[in-house]
CSV table of N, CA and C in Angstrom, one decimal:
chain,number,residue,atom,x,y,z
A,14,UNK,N,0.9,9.5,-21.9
A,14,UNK,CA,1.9,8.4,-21.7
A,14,UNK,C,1.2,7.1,-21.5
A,15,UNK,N,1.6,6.0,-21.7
A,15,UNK,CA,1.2,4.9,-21.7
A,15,UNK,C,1.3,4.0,-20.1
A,16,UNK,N,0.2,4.0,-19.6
A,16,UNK,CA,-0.1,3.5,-18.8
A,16,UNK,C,0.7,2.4,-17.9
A,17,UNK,N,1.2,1.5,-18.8
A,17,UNK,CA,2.6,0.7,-18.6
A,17,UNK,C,3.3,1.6,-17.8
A,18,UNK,N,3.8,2.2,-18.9
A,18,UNK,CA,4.8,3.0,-18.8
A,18,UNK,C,5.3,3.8,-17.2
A,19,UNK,N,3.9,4.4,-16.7
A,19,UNK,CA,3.5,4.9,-15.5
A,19,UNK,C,3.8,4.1,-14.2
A,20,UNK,N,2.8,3.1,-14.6
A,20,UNK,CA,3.3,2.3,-13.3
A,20,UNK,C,4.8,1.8,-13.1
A,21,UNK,N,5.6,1.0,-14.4
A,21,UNK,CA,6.6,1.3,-14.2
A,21,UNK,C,7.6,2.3,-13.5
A,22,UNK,N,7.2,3.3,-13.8
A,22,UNK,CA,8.1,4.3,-13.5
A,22,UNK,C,7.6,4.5,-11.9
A,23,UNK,N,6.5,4.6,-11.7
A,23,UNK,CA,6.2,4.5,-9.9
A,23,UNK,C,6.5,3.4,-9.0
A,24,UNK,N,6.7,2.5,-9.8
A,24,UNK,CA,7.4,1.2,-9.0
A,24,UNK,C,9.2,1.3,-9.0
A,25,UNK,N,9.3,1.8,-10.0
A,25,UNK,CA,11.0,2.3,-9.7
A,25,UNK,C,11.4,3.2,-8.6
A,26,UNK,N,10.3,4.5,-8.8
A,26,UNK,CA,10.7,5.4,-8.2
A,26,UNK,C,10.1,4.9,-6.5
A,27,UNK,N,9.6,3.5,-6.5
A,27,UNK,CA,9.3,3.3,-4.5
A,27,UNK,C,10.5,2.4,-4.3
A,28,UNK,N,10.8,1.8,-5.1
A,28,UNK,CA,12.5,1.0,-5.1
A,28,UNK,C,12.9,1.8,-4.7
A,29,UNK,N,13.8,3.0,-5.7
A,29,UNK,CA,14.8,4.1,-4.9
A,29,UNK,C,14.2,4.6,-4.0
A,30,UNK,N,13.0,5.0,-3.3
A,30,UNK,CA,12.8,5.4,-2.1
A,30,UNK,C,13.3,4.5,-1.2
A,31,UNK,N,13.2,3.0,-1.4
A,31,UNK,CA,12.9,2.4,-0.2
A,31,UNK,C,14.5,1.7,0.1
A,32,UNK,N,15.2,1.8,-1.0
A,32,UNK,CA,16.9,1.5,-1.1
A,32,UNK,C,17.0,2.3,0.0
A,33,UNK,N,16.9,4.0,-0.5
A,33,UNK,CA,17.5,5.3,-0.1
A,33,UNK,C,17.2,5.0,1.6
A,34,UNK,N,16.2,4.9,2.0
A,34,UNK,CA,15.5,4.4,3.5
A,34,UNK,C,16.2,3.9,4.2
A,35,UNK,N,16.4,2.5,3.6
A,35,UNK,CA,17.4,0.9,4.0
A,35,UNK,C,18.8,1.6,4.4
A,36,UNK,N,19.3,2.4,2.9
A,36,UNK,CA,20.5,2.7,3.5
A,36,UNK,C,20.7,3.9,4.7
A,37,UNK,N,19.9,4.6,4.6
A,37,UNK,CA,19.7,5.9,5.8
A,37,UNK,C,19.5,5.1,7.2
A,38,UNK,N,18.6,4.2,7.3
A,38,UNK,CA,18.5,3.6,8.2
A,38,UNK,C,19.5,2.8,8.9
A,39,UNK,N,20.6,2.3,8.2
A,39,UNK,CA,21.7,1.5,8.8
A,39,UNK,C,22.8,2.1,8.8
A,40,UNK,N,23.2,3.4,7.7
A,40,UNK,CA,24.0,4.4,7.8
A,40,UNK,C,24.1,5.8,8.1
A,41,UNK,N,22.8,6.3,8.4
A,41,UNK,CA,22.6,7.7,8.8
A,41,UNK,C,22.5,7.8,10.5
A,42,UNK,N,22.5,9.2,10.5
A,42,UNK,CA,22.7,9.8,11.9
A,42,UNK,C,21.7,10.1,12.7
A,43,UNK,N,21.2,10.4,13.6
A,43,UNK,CA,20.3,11.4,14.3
A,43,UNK,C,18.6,11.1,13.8
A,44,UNK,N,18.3,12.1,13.6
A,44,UNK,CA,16.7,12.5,12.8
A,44,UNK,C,17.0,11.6,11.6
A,45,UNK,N,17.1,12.0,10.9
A,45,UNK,CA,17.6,10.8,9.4
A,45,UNK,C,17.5,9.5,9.7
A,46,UNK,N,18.4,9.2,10.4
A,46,UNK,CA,17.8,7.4,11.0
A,46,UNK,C,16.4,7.2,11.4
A,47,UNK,N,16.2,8.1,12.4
A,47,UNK,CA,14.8,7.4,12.6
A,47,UNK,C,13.9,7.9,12.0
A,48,UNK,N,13.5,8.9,11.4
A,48,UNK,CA,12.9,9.1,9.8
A,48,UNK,C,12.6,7.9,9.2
A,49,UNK,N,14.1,7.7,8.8
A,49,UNK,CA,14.1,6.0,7.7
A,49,UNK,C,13.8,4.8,8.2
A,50,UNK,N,13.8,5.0,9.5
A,50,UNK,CA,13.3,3.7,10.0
A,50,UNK,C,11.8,3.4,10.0
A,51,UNK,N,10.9,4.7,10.6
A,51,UNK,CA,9.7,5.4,10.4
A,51,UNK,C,9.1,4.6,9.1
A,52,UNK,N,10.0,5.2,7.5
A,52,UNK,CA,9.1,5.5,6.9
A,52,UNK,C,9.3,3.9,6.3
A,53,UNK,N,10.6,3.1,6.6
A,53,UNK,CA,10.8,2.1,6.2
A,53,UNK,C,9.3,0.9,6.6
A,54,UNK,N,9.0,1.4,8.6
A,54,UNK,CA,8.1,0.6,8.4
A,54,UNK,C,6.4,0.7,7.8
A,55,UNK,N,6.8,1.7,7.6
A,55,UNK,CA,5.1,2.5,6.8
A,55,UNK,C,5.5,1.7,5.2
A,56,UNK,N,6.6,1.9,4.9
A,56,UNK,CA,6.5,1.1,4.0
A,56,UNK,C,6.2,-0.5,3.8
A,57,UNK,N,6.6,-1.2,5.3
A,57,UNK,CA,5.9,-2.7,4.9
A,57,UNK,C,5.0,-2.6,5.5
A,58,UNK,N,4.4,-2.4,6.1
A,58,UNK,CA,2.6,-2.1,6.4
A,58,UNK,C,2.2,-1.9,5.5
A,59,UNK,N,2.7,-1.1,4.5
A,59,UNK,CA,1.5,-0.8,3.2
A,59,UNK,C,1.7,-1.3,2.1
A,60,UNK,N,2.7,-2.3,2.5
A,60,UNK,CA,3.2,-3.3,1.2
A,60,UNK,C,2.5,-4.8,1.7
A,61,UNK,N,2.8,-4.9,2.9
A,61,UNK,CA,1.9,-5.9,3.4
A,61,UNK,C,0.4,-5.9,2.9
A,62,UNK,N,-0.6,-5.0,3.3
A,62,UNK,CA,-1.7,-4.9,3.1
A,62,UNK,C,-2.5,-4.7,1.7
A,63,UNK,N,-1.6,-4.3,0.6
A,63,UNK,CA,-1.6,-4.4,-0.4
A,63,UNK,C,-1.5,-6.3,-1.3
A,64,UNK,N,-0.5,-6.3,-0.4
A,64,UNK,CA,-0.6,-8.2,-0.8
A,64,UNK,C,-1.6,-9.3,-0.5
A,65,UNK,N,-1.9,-8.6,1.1
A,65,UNK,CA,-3.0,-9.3,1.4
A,65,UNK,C,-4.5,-8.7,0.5
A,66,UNK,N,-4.5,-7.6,0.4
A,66,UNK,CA,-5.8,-7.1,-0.8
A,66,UNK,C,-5.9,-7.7,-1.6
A,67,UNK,N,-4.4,-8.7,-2.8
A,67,UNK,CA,-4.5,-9.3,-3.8
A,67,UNK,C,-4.9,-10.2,-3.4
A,68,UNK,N,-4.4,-11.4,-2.1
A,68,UNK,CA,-4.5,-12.4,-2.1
A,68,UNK,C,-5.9,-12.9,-1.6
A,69,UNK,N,-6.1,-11.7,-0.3
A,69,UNK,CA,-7.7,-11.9,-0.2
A,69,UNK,C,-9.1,-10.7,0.0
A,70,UNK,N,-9.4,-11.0,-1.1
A,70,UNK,CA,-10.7,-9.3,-1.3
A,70,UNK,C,-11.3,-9.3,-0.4
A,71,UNK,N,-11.1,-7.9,0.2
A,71,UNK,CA,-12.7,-7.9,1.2
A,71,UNK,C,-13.9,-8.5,0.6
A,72,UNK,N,-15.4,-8.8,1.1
A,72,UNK,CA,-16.5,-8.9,0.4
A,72,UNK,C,-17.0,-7.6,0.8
A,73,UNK,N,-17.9,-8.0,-0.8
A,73,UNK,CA,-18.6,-6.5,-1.0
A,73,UNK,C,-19.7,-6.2,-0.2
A,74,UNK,N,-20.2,-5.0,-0.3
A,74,UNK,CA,-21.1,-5.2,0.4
A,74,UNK,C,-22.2,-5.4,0.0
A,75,UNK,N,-23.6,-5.6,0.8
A,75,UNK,CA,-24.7,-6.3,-0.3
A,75,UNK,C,-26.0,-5.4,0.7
A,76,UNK,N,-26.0,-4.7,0.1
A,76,UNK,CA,-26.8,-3.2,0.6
A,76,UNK,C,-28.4,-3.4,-0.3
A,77,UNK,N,-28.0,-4.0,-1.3
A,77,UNK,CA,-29.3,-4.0,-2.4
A,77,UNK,C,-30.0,-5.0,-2.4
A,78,UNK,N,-29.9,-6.3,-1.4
A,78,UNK,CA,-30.7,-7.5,-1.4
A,78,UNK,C,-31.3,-7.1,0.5
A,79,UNK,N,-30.5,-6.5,1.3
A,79,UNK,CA,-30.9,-6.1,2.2
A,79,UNK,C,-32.5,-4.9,2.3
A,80,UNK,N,-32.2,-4.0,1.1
A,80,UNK,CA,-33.5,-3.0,0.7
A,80,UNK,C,-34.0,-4.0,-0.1
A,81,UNK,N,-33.9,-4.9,-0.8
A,81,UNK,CA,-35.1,-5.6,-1.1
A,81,UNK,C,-36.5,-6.4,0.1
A,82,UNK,N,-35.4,-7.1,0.9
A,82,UNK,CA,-36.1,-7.7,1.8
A,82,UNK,C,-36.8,-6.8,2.5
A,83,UNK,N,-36.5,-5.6,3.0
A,83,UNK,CA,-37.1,-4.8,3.8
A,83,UNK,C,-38.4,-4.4,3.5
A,84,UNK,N,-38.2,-4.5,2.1
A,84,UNK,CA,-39.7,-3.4,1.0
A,84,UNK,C,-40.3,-4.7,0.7
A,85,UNK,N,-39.8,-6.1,0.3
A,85,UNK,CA,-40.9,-6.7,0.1
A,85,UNK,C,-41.4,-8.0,1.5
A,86,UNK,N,-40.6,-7.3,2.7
A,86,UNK,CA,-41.1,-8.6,3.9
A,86,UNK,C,-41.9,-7.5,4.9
């Protein structure tokens, strides 16, 4: 299947999760509410941190000028 295609369909399928959530969370009962509230916030924590990964990359690490210096100082 075409790669498009995929992500597409996994970005749909975290929409209807996260609709389903929103509504359980402001309409559901008991355990179910706070489930959805739970997973609601796990969901912007890892939507958050995802954005910030775009906006700013960690640096890499630089492991290979560090064994340079060692072996030639």
């Amino acid at each position: 299947m075409n790669p498009r295609l995929l992500k597409l369909g996994s970005v749909l399928l975290t929409c209807a999760g996260v609709a389903w959530c929103g509504y359980q969370a402001v309409y559901g009962d008991g355990a179910l509410r706070i489930f959805s509230v739970f997973m609601l916030v796990i969901a912007a924590v890892t939507g958050a941190g995802a954005v910030l990964d775009r906006v700013r990359p960690r640096p890499r690490r630089r492991r290979a000028r560090e064994r340079d210096m060692e072996a030639g100082g």
